[in-house]
mmCIF file of C-alpha atoms and ligand atoms in Angstrom:
data_model
loop_
_atom_site.group_PDB
_atom_site.id
_atom_site.type_symbol
_atom_site.label_atom_id
_atom_site.label_comp_id
_atom_site.label_asym_id
_atom_site.label_seq_id
_atom_site.Cartn_x
_atom_site.Cartn_y
_atom_site.Cartn_z
ATOM 1 C CA UNK A 1 -16.234 -27.676 -19.086
ATOM 2 C CA UNK A 2 -15.739 -30.151 -16.133
ATOM 3 C CA UNK A 3 -16.575 -28.955 -12.619
ATOM 4 C CA UNK A 4 -13.391 -28.559 -10.489
ATOM 5 C CA UNK A 5 -12.895 -31.114 -7.932
ATOM 6 C CA UNK A 6 -12.957 -29.958 -4.341
ATOM 7 C CA UNK A 7 -9.203 -30.253 -3.843
ATOM 8 C CA UNK A 8 -8.614 -28.239 -7.046
ATOM 9 C CA UNK A 9 -11.012 -25.587 -5.985
ATOM 10 C CA UNK A 10 -9.262 -25.300 -2.592
ATOM 11 C CA UNK A 11 -5.858 -25.043 -4.065
ATOM 12 C CA UNK A 12 -6.894 -22.367 -6.630
ATOM 13 C CA UNK A 13 -8.442 -20.289 -3.847
ATOM 14 C CA UNK A 14 -5.390 -20.542 -1.670
ATOM 15 C CA UNK A 15 -3.176 -19.459 -4.585
ATOM 16 C CA UNK A 16 -5.447 -16.367 -4.931
ATOM 17 C CA UNK A 17 -4.837 -15.569 -1.242
ATOM 18 C CA UNK A 18 -8.094 -17.031 0.227
ATOM 19 C CA UNK A 19 -7.840 -17.854 4.006
ATOM 20 C CA UNK A 20 -9.918 -18.648 7.103
ATOM 21 C CA UNK A 21 -10.158 -14.728 7.759
ATOM 22 C CA UNK A 22 -12.475 -14.507 4.689
ATOM 23 C CA UNK A 23 -14.050 -17.758 4.790
ATOM 24 C CA UNK A 24 -15.340 -17.000 8.286
ATOM 25 C CA UNK A 25 -17.303 -14.142 6.798
ATOM 26 C CA UNK A 26 -19.729 -16.278 4.854
ATOM 27 C CA UNK A 27 -21.793 -19.371 5.234
ATOM 28 C CA UNK A 28 -21.109 -22.316 2.794
ATOM 29 C CA UNK A 29 -24.459 -21.777 1.314
ATOM 30 C CA UNK A 30 -23.593 -18.145 0.483
ATOM 31 C CA UNK A 31 -20.118 -19.351 -0.714
ATOM 32 C CA UNK A 32 -21.687 -21.834 -3.150
ATOM 33 C CA UNK A 33 -24.373 -19.431 -4.533
ATOM 34 C CA UNK A 34 -21.917 -16.322 -4.732
ATOM 35 C CA UNK A 35 -18.326 -17.723 -5.067
ATOM 36 C CA UNK A 36 -15.557 -15.870 -3.706
ATOM 37 C CA UNK A 37 -13.509 -13.866 -6.305
ATOM 38 C CA UNK A 38 -10.534 -11.688 -5.993
ATOM 39 C CA UNK A 39 -10.165 -8.235 -7.762
ATOM 40 C CA UNK A 40 -6.765 -8.402 -9.661
ATOM 41 C CA UNK A 41 -7.269 -5.023 -11.491
ATOM 42 C CA UNK A 42 -9.452 -1.995 -11.371
ATOM 43 C CA UNK A 43 -9.970 0.049 -14.610
ATOM 44 C CA UNK A 44 -11.995 3.116 -15.007
ATOM 45 C CA UNK A 45 -15.310 1.204 -15.537
ATOM 46 C CA UNK A 46 -14.475 -2.241 -15.093
ATOM 47 C CA UNK A 47 -13.030 -4.848 -12.607
ATOM 48 C CA UNK A 48 -10.843 -7.915 -13.489
ATOM 49 C CA UNK A 49 -11.812 -10.676 -11.154
ATOM 50 C CA UNK A 50 -10.212 -14.135 -10.683
ATOM 51 C CA UNK A 51 -11.749 -17.054 -8.783
ATOM 52 C CA UNK A 52 -11.962 -20.829 -9.206
ATOM 53 C CA UNK A 53 -11.929 -21.548 -12.930
ATOM 54 C CA UNK A 54 -13.049 -17.895 -13.417
ATOM 55 C CA UNK A 55 -11.247 -15.088 -14.966
ATOM 56 C CA UNK A 56 -13.300 -12.207 -16.241
ATOM 57 C CA UNK A 57 -14.092 -8.542 -16.510
ATOM 58 C CA UNK A 58 -17.070 -7.191 -14.678
ATOM 59 C CA UNK A 59 -18.682 -3.603 -14.353
ATOM 60 C CA UNK A 60 -17.061 -1.442 -11.900
ATOM 61 C CA UNK A 61 -18.094 -1.216 -8.317
ATOM 62 C CA UNK A 62 -17.713 1.726 -5.959
ATOM 63 C CA UNK A 63 -15.248 1.707 -3.168
ATOM 64 C CA UNK A 64 -13.305 -1.335 -3.946
ATOM 65 C CA UNK A 65 -9.613 -1.785 -4.841
ATOM 66 C CA UNK A 66 -7.085 -4.279 -6.166
ATOM 67 C CA UNK A 67 -6.616 -7.101 -3.648
ATOM 68 C CA UNK A 68 -10.270 -7.031 -2.521
ATOM 69 C CA UNK A 69 -12.377 -10.222 -2.086
ATOM 70 C CA UNK A 70 -15.934 -10.323 -3.428
ATOM 71 C CA UNK A 71 -18.819 -12.801 -3.169
ATOM 72 C CA UNK A 72 -19.551 -12.700 -6.668
ATOM 73 C CA UNK A 73 -23.151 -12.500 -7.728
ATOM 74 C CA UNK A 74 -22.971 -13.599 -11.462
ATOM 75 C CA UNK A 75 -26.633 -12.633 -12.256
ATOM 76 C CA UNK A 76 -26.254 -9.179 -10.936
ATOM 77 C CA UNK A 77 -22.495 -8.421 -10.515
ATOM 78 C CA UNK A 78 -23.343 -4.929 -8.805
ATOM 79 C CA UNK A 79 -24.976 -6.859 -5.927
ATOM 80 C CA UNK A 80 -21.508 -8.671 -5.199
ATOM 81 C CA UNK A 81 -20.622 -8.444 -1.557
ATOM 82 C CA UNK A 82 -17.380 -6.919 -0.565
ATOM 83 C CA UNK A 83 -15.654 -9.021 2.204
ATOM 84 C CA UNK A 84 -14.299 -7.301 5.196
ATOM 85 C CA UNK A 85 -10.472 -6.421 4.656
ATOM 86 C CA UNK A 86 -7.585 -7.903 6.541
ATOM 87 C CA UNK A 87 -5.492 -4.717 5.602
ATOM 88 C CA UNK A 88 -5.971 -1.751 3.384
ATOM 89 C CA UNK A 89 -3.144 0.708 1.984
ATOM 90 C CA UNK A 90 -4.329 4.247 1.088
ATOM 91 C CA UNK A 91 -2.954 7.616 0.605
ATOM 92 C CA UNK A 92 -4.188 11.177 -0.176
ATOM 93 C CA UNK A 93 -4.078 11.417 -3.947
ATOM 94 C CA UNK A 94 -1.949 14.010 -5.440
ATOM 95 C CA UNK A 95 -3.403 16.954 -7.371
ATOM 96 C CA UNK A 96 -6.069 19.270 -6.569
ATOM 97 C CA UNK A 97 -9.114 17.335 -5.370
ATOM 98 C CA UNK A 98 -6.706 15.515 -2.885
ATOM 99 C CA UNK A 99 -9.379 12.711 -2.511
ATOM 100 C CA UNK A 100 -8.352 9.549 -0.666
ATOM 101 C CA UNK A 101 -6.935 6.902 -2.886
ATOM 102 C CA UNK A 102 -7.230 3.098 -2.019
ATOM 103 C CA UNK A 103 -4.046 1.499 -3.262
ATOM 104 C CA UNK A 104 -4.352 -2.087 -2.155
ATOM 105 C CA UNK A 105 -6.399 -4.450 0.081
ATOM 106 C CA UNK A 106 -5.546 -7.657 1.977
ATOM 107 C CA UNK A 107 -1.735 -7.525 1.554
ATOM 108 C CA UNK A 108 0.573 -9.450 3.952
ATOM 109 C CA UNK A 109 3.730 -7.785 2.959
ATOM 110 C CA UNK A 110 4.672 -4.400 1.488
ATOM 111 C CA UNK A 111 8.092 -4.529 -0.255
ATOM 112 C CA UNK A 112 9.230 -0.904 -0.274
ATOM 113 C CA UNK A 113 11.748 -0.904 -2.948
ATOM 114 C CA UNK A 114 14.398 1.793 -3.504
ATOM 115 C CA UNK A 115 17.638 1.736 -5.459
ATOM 116 C CA UNK A 116 21.249 2.268 -4.196
ATOM 117 C CA UNK A 117 21.437 5.372 -6.160
ATOM 118 C CA UNK A 118 19.980 8.962 -6.443
ATOM 119 C CA UNK A 119 16.456 7.530 -5.754
ATOM 120 C CA UNK A 120 17.301 6.723 -2.208
ATOM 121 C CA UNK A 121 15.465 8.851 0.419
ATOM 122 C CA UNK A 122 15.297 8.060 3.963
ATOM 123 C CA UNK A 123 12.359 10.488 4.463
ATOM 124 C CA UNK A 124 10.401 8.634 1.628
ATOM 125 C CA UNK A 125 11.179 5.216 3.223
ATOM 126 C CA UNK A 126 9.773 6.356 6.561
ATOM 127 C CA UNK A 127 6.668 7.577 4.759
ATOM 128 C CA UNK A 128 6.086 4.101 3.118
ATOM 129 C CA UNK A 129 6.888 2.239 6.544
ATOM 130 C CA UNK A 130 4.359 4.321 8.399
ATOM 131 C CA UNK A 131 1.830 3.774 5.744
ATOM 132 C CA UNK A 132 2.300 -0.061 6.076
ATOM 133 C CA UNK A 133 2.248 -0.146 9.716
ATOM 134 C CA UNK A 134 -0.886 1.822 9.710
ATOM 135 C CA UNK A 135 -2.454 -0.517 7.400
ATOM 136 C CA UNK A 136 -1.351 -3.658 9.264
ATOM 137 C CA UNK A 137 1.063 -4.793 6.641
ATOM 138 C CA UNK A 138 4.513 -6.004 7.280
ATOM 139 C CA UNK A 139 6.916 -3.638 5.602
ATOM 140 C CA UNK A 140 10.196 -4.818 4.066
ATOM 141 C CA UNK A 141 12.669 -2.550 2.517
ATOM 142 C CA UNK A 142 14.381 -3.748 -0.688
ATOM 143 C CA UNK A 143 17.462 -2.001 -1.803
ATOM 144 C CA UNK A 144 17.866 -2.828 -5.545
ATOM 145 C CA UNK A 145 20.747 -2.420 -7.960
ATOM 146 C CA UNK A 146 23.528 -3.445 -5.498
ATOM 147 C CA UNK A 147 25.451 -4.523 -8.529
ATOM 148 C CA UNK A 148 25.799 -0.951 -9.680
ATOM 149 C CA UNK A 149 27.353 0.384 -6.317
ATOM 150 C CA UNK A 150 30.074 -0.338 -3.968
ATOM 151 C CA UNK A 151 28.136 1.274 -1.112
ATOM 152 C CA UNK A 152 25.253 -1.128 -0.664
ATOM 153 C CA UNK A 153 26.074 -1.697 3.045
ATOM 154 C CA UNK A 154 25.940 2.191 3.652
ATOM 155 C CA UNK A 155 22.572 2.297 2.105
ATOM 156 C CA UNK A 156 21.436 -0.756 4.007
ATOM 157 C CA UNK A 157 22.611 0.760 7.385
ATOM 158 C CA UNK A 158 20.821 4.055 6.627
ATOM 159 C CA UNK A 159 17.632 2.043 6.038
ATOM 160 C CA UNK A 160 18.041 0.083 9.089
ATOM 161 C CA UNK A 161 18.296 3.249 11.190
ATOM 162 C CA UNK A 162 14.430 3.630 10.668
ATOM 163 C CA UNK A 163 14.076 0.724 13.122
ATOM 164 C CA UNK A 164 16.080 -2.341 14.354
ATOM 165 C CA UNK A 165 13.042 -4.574 13.825
ATOM 166 C CA UNK A 166 12.609 -3.647 10.046
ATOM 167 C CA UNK A 167 13.665 -6.229 7.574
ATOM 168 C CA UNK A 168 16.200 -4.736 5.031
ATOM 169 C CA UNK A 169 17.118 -6.857 1.898
ATOM 170 C CA UNK A 170 19.762 -5.919 -0.638
ATOM 171 C CA UNK A 171 19.649 -7.461 -4.008
ATOM 172 C CA UNK A 172 20.111 -7.297 -7.704
ATOM 173 C CA UNK A 173 16.478 -7.683 -8.883
ATOM 174 C CA UNK A 174 17.418 -9.465 -12.070
ATOM 175 C CA UNK A 175 19.480 -12.259 -10.301
ATOM 176 C CA UNK A 176 18.103 -15.622 -9.257
ATOM 177 C CA UNK A 177 19.180 -14.952 -5.625
ATOM 178 C CA UNK A 178 16.533 -12.316 -5.414
ATOM 179 C CA UNK A 179 13.952 -14.942 -5.248
ATOM 180 C CA UNK A 180 15.691 -16.847 -2.531
ATOM 181 C CA UNK A 181 16.015 -13.752 -0.543
ATOM 182 C CA UNK A 182 12.380 -12.778 -0.829
ATOM 183 C CA UNK A 183 11.115 -16.375 -0.470
ATOM 184 C CA UNK A 184 10.395 -16.152 3.383
ATOM 185 C CA UNK A 185 7.597 -13.499 2.513
ATOM 186 C CA UNK A 186 6.462 -15.197 -0.693
ATOM 187 C CA UNK A 187 4.995 -18.405 0.502
ATOM 188 C CA UNK A 188 1.929 -20.016 -1.110
ATOM 189 C CA UNK A 189 -1.221 -18.234 0.152
ATOM 190 C CA UNK A 190 0.578 -14.827 0.663
ATOM 191 C CA UNK A 191 -0.153 -11.572 -0.909
ATOM 192 C CA UNK A 192 2.737 -9.266 -1.440
ATOM 193 C CA UNK A 193 3.040 -5.925 -3.158
ATOM 194 C CA UNK A 194 6.149 -4.033 -4.761
ATOM 195 C CA UNK A 195 5.743 -0.255 -3.903
ATOM 196 C CA UNK A 196 8.317 2.619 -4.764
ATOM 197 C CA UNK A 197 9.533 5.188 -7.268
ATOM 198 C CA UNK A 198 9.496 4.567 -11.068
ATOM 199 C CA UNK A 199 12.520 2.567 -12.190
ATOM 200 C CA UNK A 200 13.576 0.933 -8.998
ATOM 201 C CA UNK A 201 12.926 -2.719 -10.342
ATOM 202 C CA UNK A 202 9.355 -3.484 -9.111
ATOM 203 C CA UNK A 203 8.308 -5.106 -12.272
ATOM 204 C CA UNK A 204 11.805 -6.773 -12.776
ATOM 205 C CA UNK A 205 11.216 -8.327 -9.361
ATOM 206 C CA UNK A 206 7.625 -9.517 -10.170
ATOM 207 C CA UNK A 207 9.157 -11.008 -13.317
ATOM 208 C CA UNK A 208 11.911 -12.778 -11.415
ATOM 209 C CA UNK A 209 9.331 -14.243 -9.046
ATOM 210 C CA UNK A 210 7.043 -15.316 -11.762
ATOM 211 C CA UNK A 211 9.984 -16.784 -13.588
ATOM 212 C CA UNK A 212 9.320 -15.111 -16.764
ATOM 213 C CA UNK A 213 9.556 -11.700 -18.642
ATOM 214 C CA UNK A 214 6.031 -11.209 -19.074
ATOM 215 C CA UNK A 215 5.840 -7.567 -17.797
ATOM 216 C CA UNK A 216 7.539 -4.794 -19.516
ATOM 217 C CA UNK A 217 10.461 -2.964 -17.871
ATOM 218 C CA UNK A 218 12.542 0.000 -19.126
ATOM 219 C CA UNK A 219 15.917 1.345 -18.353
ATOM 220 C CA UNK A 220 16.097 4.514 -16.250
ATOM 221 C CA UNK A 221 17.464 7.913 -17.412
ATOM 222 C CA UNK A 222 21.324 7.762 -16.940
ATOM 223 C CA UNK A 223 21.467 11.554 -16.029
ATOM 224 C CA UNK A 224 19.374 11.262 -12.647
ATOM 225 C CA UNK A 225 18.469 7.486 -12.219
ATOM 226 C CA UNK A 226 14.746 8.519 -12.768
ATOM 227 C CA UNK A 227 12.465 5.838 -14.189
ATOM 228 C CA UNK A 228 10.136 6.122 -17.224
ATOM 229 C CA UNK A 229 6.852 5.158 -15.574
ATOM 230 C CA UNK A 230 6.627 1.954 -17.546
ATOM 231 C CA UNK A 231 3.951 0.309 -15.460
ATOM 232 C CA UNK A 232 0.784 2.389 -15.607
ATOM 233 C CA UNK A 233 -1.764 0.285 -13.623
ATOM 234 C CA UNK A 234 -1.836 -1.951 -10.477
ATOM 235 C CA UNK A 235 -2.030 -5.546 -11.224
ATOM 236 C CA UNK A 236 -2.232 -8.453 -9.008
ATOM 237 C CA UNK A 237 -0.285 -11.486 -10.498
ATOM 238 C CA UNK A 238 -1.232 -15.014 -9.216
ATOM 239 C CA UNK A 239 1.984 -16.928 -9.599
ATOM 240 C CA UNK A 240 2.182 -20.679 -9.994
ATOM 241 C CA UNK A 241 3.945 -20.887 -6.682
ATOM 242 C CA UNK A 242 0.721 -19.880 -5.036
ATOM 243 C CA UNK A 243 1.831 -16.293 -4.196
ATOM 244 C CA UNK A 244 -0.051 -13.283 -5.178
ATOM 245 C CA UNK A 245 2.153 -10.336 -6.302
ATOM 246 C CA UNK A 246 1.008 -6.798 -6.821
ATOM 247 C CA UNK A 247 3.041 -4.801 -9.167
ATOM 248 C CA UNK A 248 2.402 -1.138 -8.873
ATOM 249 C CA UNK A 249 3.273 2.111 -11.131
ATOM 250 C CA UNK A 250 5.889 4.223 -9.598
ATOM 251 C CA UNK A 251 4.409 6.848 -7.203
ATOM 252 C CA UNK A 252 5.572 10.317 -7.423
ATOM 253 C CA UNK A 253 4.339 11.184 -4.009
ATOM 254 C CA UNK A 254 2.809 9.693 -1.160
ATOM 255 C CA UNK A 255 0.988 12.071 1.103
ATOM 256 C CA UNK A 256 -0.048 10.475 4.419
ATOM 257 C CA UNK A 257 -3.574 10.664 5.949
ATOM 258 C CA UNK A 258 -4.953 8.782 9.048
ATOM 259 C CA UNK A 259 -1.573 7.157 9.890
ATOM 260 C CA UNK A 260 -1.268 8.377 13.561
ATOM 261 C CA UNK A 261 -0.836 4.778 14.586
ATOM 262 C CA UNK A 262 1.735 4.024 11.793
ATOM 263 C CA UNK A 263 3.726 6.979 12.724
ATOM 264 C CA UNK A 264 3.894 5.749 16.342
ATOM 265 C CA UNK A 265 4.952 2.438 15.462
ATOM 266 C CA UNK A 266 7.629 3.740 12.900
ATOM 267 C CA UNK A 267 8.938 6.376 15.309
ATOM 268 C CA UNK A 268 8.477 4.253 18.483
ATOM 269 C CA UNK A 269 11.362 5.884 20.237
ATOM 270 C CA UNK A 270 10.255 9.329 19.748
ATOM 271 C CA UNK A 271 6.635 8.436 20.808
ATOM 272 C CA UNK A 272 7.955 6.846 24.038
ATOM 273 C CA UNK A 273 9.997 9.955 24.823
ATOM 274 C CA UNK A 274 6.901 12.221 24.058
ATOM 275 C CA UNK A 275 4.975 10.715 26.946
ATOM 276 C CA UNK A 276 7.262 12.253 29.237
ATOM 277 C CA UNK A 277 6.881 16.077 28.075
ATOM 278 C CA UNK A 278 5.579 18.307 30.717
ATOM 279 C CA UNK A 279 2.773 19.529 28.421
ATOM 280 C CA UNK A 280 0.296 17.208 26.616
ATOM 281 C CA UNK A 281 0.379 19.420 23.541
ATOM 282 C CA UNK A 282 4.116 20.100 23.443
ATOM 283 C CA UNK A 283 5.438 20.866 20.033
ATOM 284 C CA UNK A 284 8.882 19.567 21.002
ATOM 285 C CA UNK A 285 10.504 22.786 20.098
ATOM 286 C CA UNK A 286 11.187 25.254 22.768
ATOM 287 C CA UNK A 287 8.646 24.256 25.397
ATOM 288 C CA UNK A 288 10.079 23.824 29.053
ATOM 289 C CA UNK A 289 10.041 20.297 30.240
ATOM 290 C CA UNK A 290 10.183 18.666 26.763
ATOM 291 C CA UNK A 291 11.584 15.024 26.949
ATOM 292 C CA UNK A 292 12.318 15.057 23.317
ATOM 293 C CA UNK A 293 14.500 18.242 23.384
ATOM 294 C CA UNK A 294 16.158 16.706 26.502
ATOM 295 C CA UNK A 295 17.111 13.710 24.444
ATOM 296 C CA UNK A 296 18.387 15.762 21.599
ATOM 297 C CA UNK A 297 20.627 17.672 23.959
ATOM 298 C CA UNK A 298 22.038 14.416 25.396
ATOM 299 C CA UNK A 299 22.721 13.367 21.959
ATOM 300 C CA UNK A 300 20.287 10.365 22.259
ATOM 301 C CA UNK A 301 18.172 11.525 19.325
ATOM 302 C CA UNK A 302 19.284 12.369 15.771
ATOM 303 C CA UNK A 303 17.936 15.882 14.898
ATOM 304 C CA UNK A 304 17.254 15.192 11.166
ATOM 305 C CA UNK A 305 15.097 12.159 12.209
ATOM 306 C CA UNK A 306 13.293 14.199 14.791
ATOM 307 C CA UNK A 307 12.700 16.865 11.962
ATOM 308 C CA UNK A 308 11.346 14.270 9.648
ATOM 309 C CA UNK A 309 9.050 12.816 12.370
ATOM 310 C CA UNK A 310 7.666 16.297 13.174
ATOM 311 C CA UNK A 311 7.030 17.043 9.432
ATOM 312 C CA UNK A 312 5.149 13.732 9.074
ATOM 313 C CA UNK A 313 3.098 14.157 12.182
ATOM 314 C CA UNK A 314 2.037 17.718 10.831
ATOM 315 C CA UNK A 315 1.271 16.485 7.445
ATOM 316 C CA UNK A 316 -0.759 13.623 8.673
ATOM 317 C CA UNK A 317 -2.767 15.930 11.025
ATOM 318 C CA UNK A 318 -3.405 18.454 8.169
ATOM 319 C CA UNK A 319 -4.441 15.724 5.557
ATOM 320 C CA UNK A 320 -6.672 13.915 8.025
ATOM 321 C CA UNK A 321 -8.483 17.078 9.043
ATOM 322 C CA UNK A 322 -8.789 18.193 5.349
ATOM 323 C CA UNK A 323 -10.269 14.769 4.242
ATOM 324 C CA UNK A 324 -12.613 14.834 7.324
ATOM 325 C CA UNK A 325 -13.842 18.230 6.576
ATOM 326 C CA UNK A 326 -14.357 17.181 2.957
ATOM 327 C CA UNK A 327 -16.360 14.085 3.994
ATOM 328 C CA UNK A 328 -18.549 16.438 6.081
ATOM 329 C CA UNK A 329 -18.995 18.741 3.199
ATOM 330 C CA UNK A 330 -19.813 15.971 0.746
ATOM 331 C CA UNK A 331 -22.387 14.482 3.344
ATOM 332 C CA UNK A 332 -23.912 18.006 3.625
ATOM 333 C CA UNK A 333 -24.048 18.515 -0.084
ATOM 334 C CA UNK A 334 -25.720 15.058 -0.637
ATOM 335 C CA UNK A 335 -28.319 15.903 1.984
ATOM 336 C CA UNK A 336 -29.121 19.151 0.368
ATOM 337 C CA UNK A 337 -29.336 17.415 -3.192
ATOM 338 C CA UNK A 338 -31.563 14.698 -1.736
ATOM 339 C CA UNK A 339 -33.866 17.252 -0.091
ATOM 340 C CA UNK A 340 -34.031 19.352 -3.312
ATOM 341 C CA UNK A 341 -34.933 16.322 -5.150
ATOM 342 C CA UNK A 342 -37.581 15.575 -2.585
ATOM 343 C CA UNK A 343 -38.829 18.954 -2.792
ATOM 344 C CA UNK A 344 -38.909 18.981 -6.714
ATOM 345 C CA UNK A 345 -40.710 15.635 -6.752
ATOM 346 C CA UNK A 346 -43.464 17.148 -4.436
ATOM 347 C CA UNK A 347 -44.079 20.109 -6.494
HETATM 348 N N1 LIG B 401 21.569 -3.488 -12.657
HETATM 349 C C1 LIG B 401 20.468 -3.601 -12.163
HETATM 350 N N2 LIG B 401 19.250 -3.269 -13.018
HETATM 351 C C2 LIG B 401 18.081 -3.308 -12.428
HETATM 352 C C3 LIG B 401 17.909 -3.790 -11.186
HETATM 353 N N3 LIG B 401 16.645 -3.701 -10.964
HETATM 354 C C4 LIG B 401 15.985 -3.239 -12.003
HETATM 355 N N4 LIG B 401 16.915 -2.920 -12.960
HETATM 356 C C5 LIG B 401 16.645 -2.234 -14.328
HETATM 357 O O1 LIG B 401 16.189 -0.973 -14.020
HETATM 358 C C6 LIG B 401 15.139 -0.688 -14.928
HETATM 359 C C7 LIG B 401 13.841 -0.344 -14.355
HETATM 360 O O2 LIG B 401 13.311 -1.476 -13.907
HETATM 361 P P1 LIG B 401 11.715 -1.769 -13.803
HETATM 362 O O3 LIG B 401 11.496 -3.092 -13.406
HETATM 363 O O4 LIG B 401 11.077 -1.348 -15.077
HETATM 364 O O5 LIG B 401 11.310 -0.699 -12.643
HETATM 365 P P2 LIG B 401 9.812 -0.314 -12.242
HETATM 366 O O6 LIG B 401 9.987 -0.055 -10.642
HETATM 367 O O7 LIG B 401 8.784 -1.503 -12.444
HETATM 368 O O8 LIG B 401 9.487 1.048 -12.869
HETATM 369 P P3 LIG B 401 7.938 1.734 -13.215
HETATM 370 O O9 LIG B 401 7.129 0.588 -13.937
HETATM 371 O O10 LIG B 401 8.371 2.897 -14.005
HETATM 372 O O11 LIG B 401 7.452 2.080 -11.800
HETATM 373 C C8 LIG B 401 15.262 -1.818 -16.043
HETATM 374 O O12 LIG B 401 16.109 -1.598 -16.990
HETATM 375 C C9 LIG B 401 15.668 -3.000 -15.226
HETATM 376 O O13 LIG B 401 16.319 -4.040 -15.829
HETATM 377 C C10 LIG B 401 19.029 -4.242 -10.439
HETATM 378 O O14 LIG B 401 18.837 -4.666 -9.362
HETATM 379 N N5 LIG B 401 20.241 -4.128 -11.038
HETATM 380 MG MG1 LIG B 402 7.105 -1.402 -13.541
HETATM 381 ZN ZN1 LIG B 403 8.158 17.759 23.976
#
């Protein structure tokens, strides 16, 4: 194997999403001893990593996710160092243990995909947008399947009601125009992800950007437009154009945790009003001097939107508290286990 030329190496790293932000975290000596690699897939016990002339599977590491950068220690992979993240998207996992689940690291743009059909839900879009804002990732709403409806502009107007600053793009995911419409966010060196329910066209869009049909897609159920959960794992695809694209499996549920800042940004109008309520702990229901209710009375605030906001704020507070308690419990348990081990070893 011939060694890559400097220029080659720089080009390959850039296509993987490497930037000054990461380069600044290591000395050049460290970078040549432990080369930077990006995690493109996380399996139960292994990680798929890609770097300059490097594409391999290594044993799993704790607390990492797709999109993370490592300084790769080839002799002892488990000593590889995780670089500080530019952004991190996480949610509270569904199911009983309700753990925090890391979804993706170091994204620049989150394309939140929904179709112009029964999949559309403003409340769900708001969740995704709040999650992206919290993570420091630019959210872009994509409305797919415009070829199957005559009401695309109605769907778009609803999505735009979340915020006038939000980009909303309507497209047919299978068409060549889709690539043109997404190009502003998909430049070389960028990392983008497709998020959304099953069957909305995330893999179709990834294929369109890649210019091939490498990823499997499957039609949705005609009765209710629900997808068939075709994609089962998150995978970062490094495209020849130099953009890194994360295709994800349809998420049934996104429970918010630790997104108070994201909610403030997503509901900036309501957040601004809230500052004028008479009481700091105003619940914006029947309290005297509530600026939010006053805005509702004057028709300035849309009631369903207010209700969705209150619901998300309550959910975030509850999940954040639950996870904080859980972390405390886990820490206490670890401490106890350690002291028991110590005690036993003394015996
Ligand atoms: N007509 C039309 N069909 C589309 C469009 N986008 C996706 N499809 C079709 O919808 C079906 C589902 O698309 P996928 O790309 O597999 O959806 P997905 O979001 O990756 O779904 P999961 O992997 O299950 O999460 C496929 O049959 C696609 O061809 C579109 O804009 N217009
Ligand atoms: Mg898919
Ligand atoms: Zn109030």
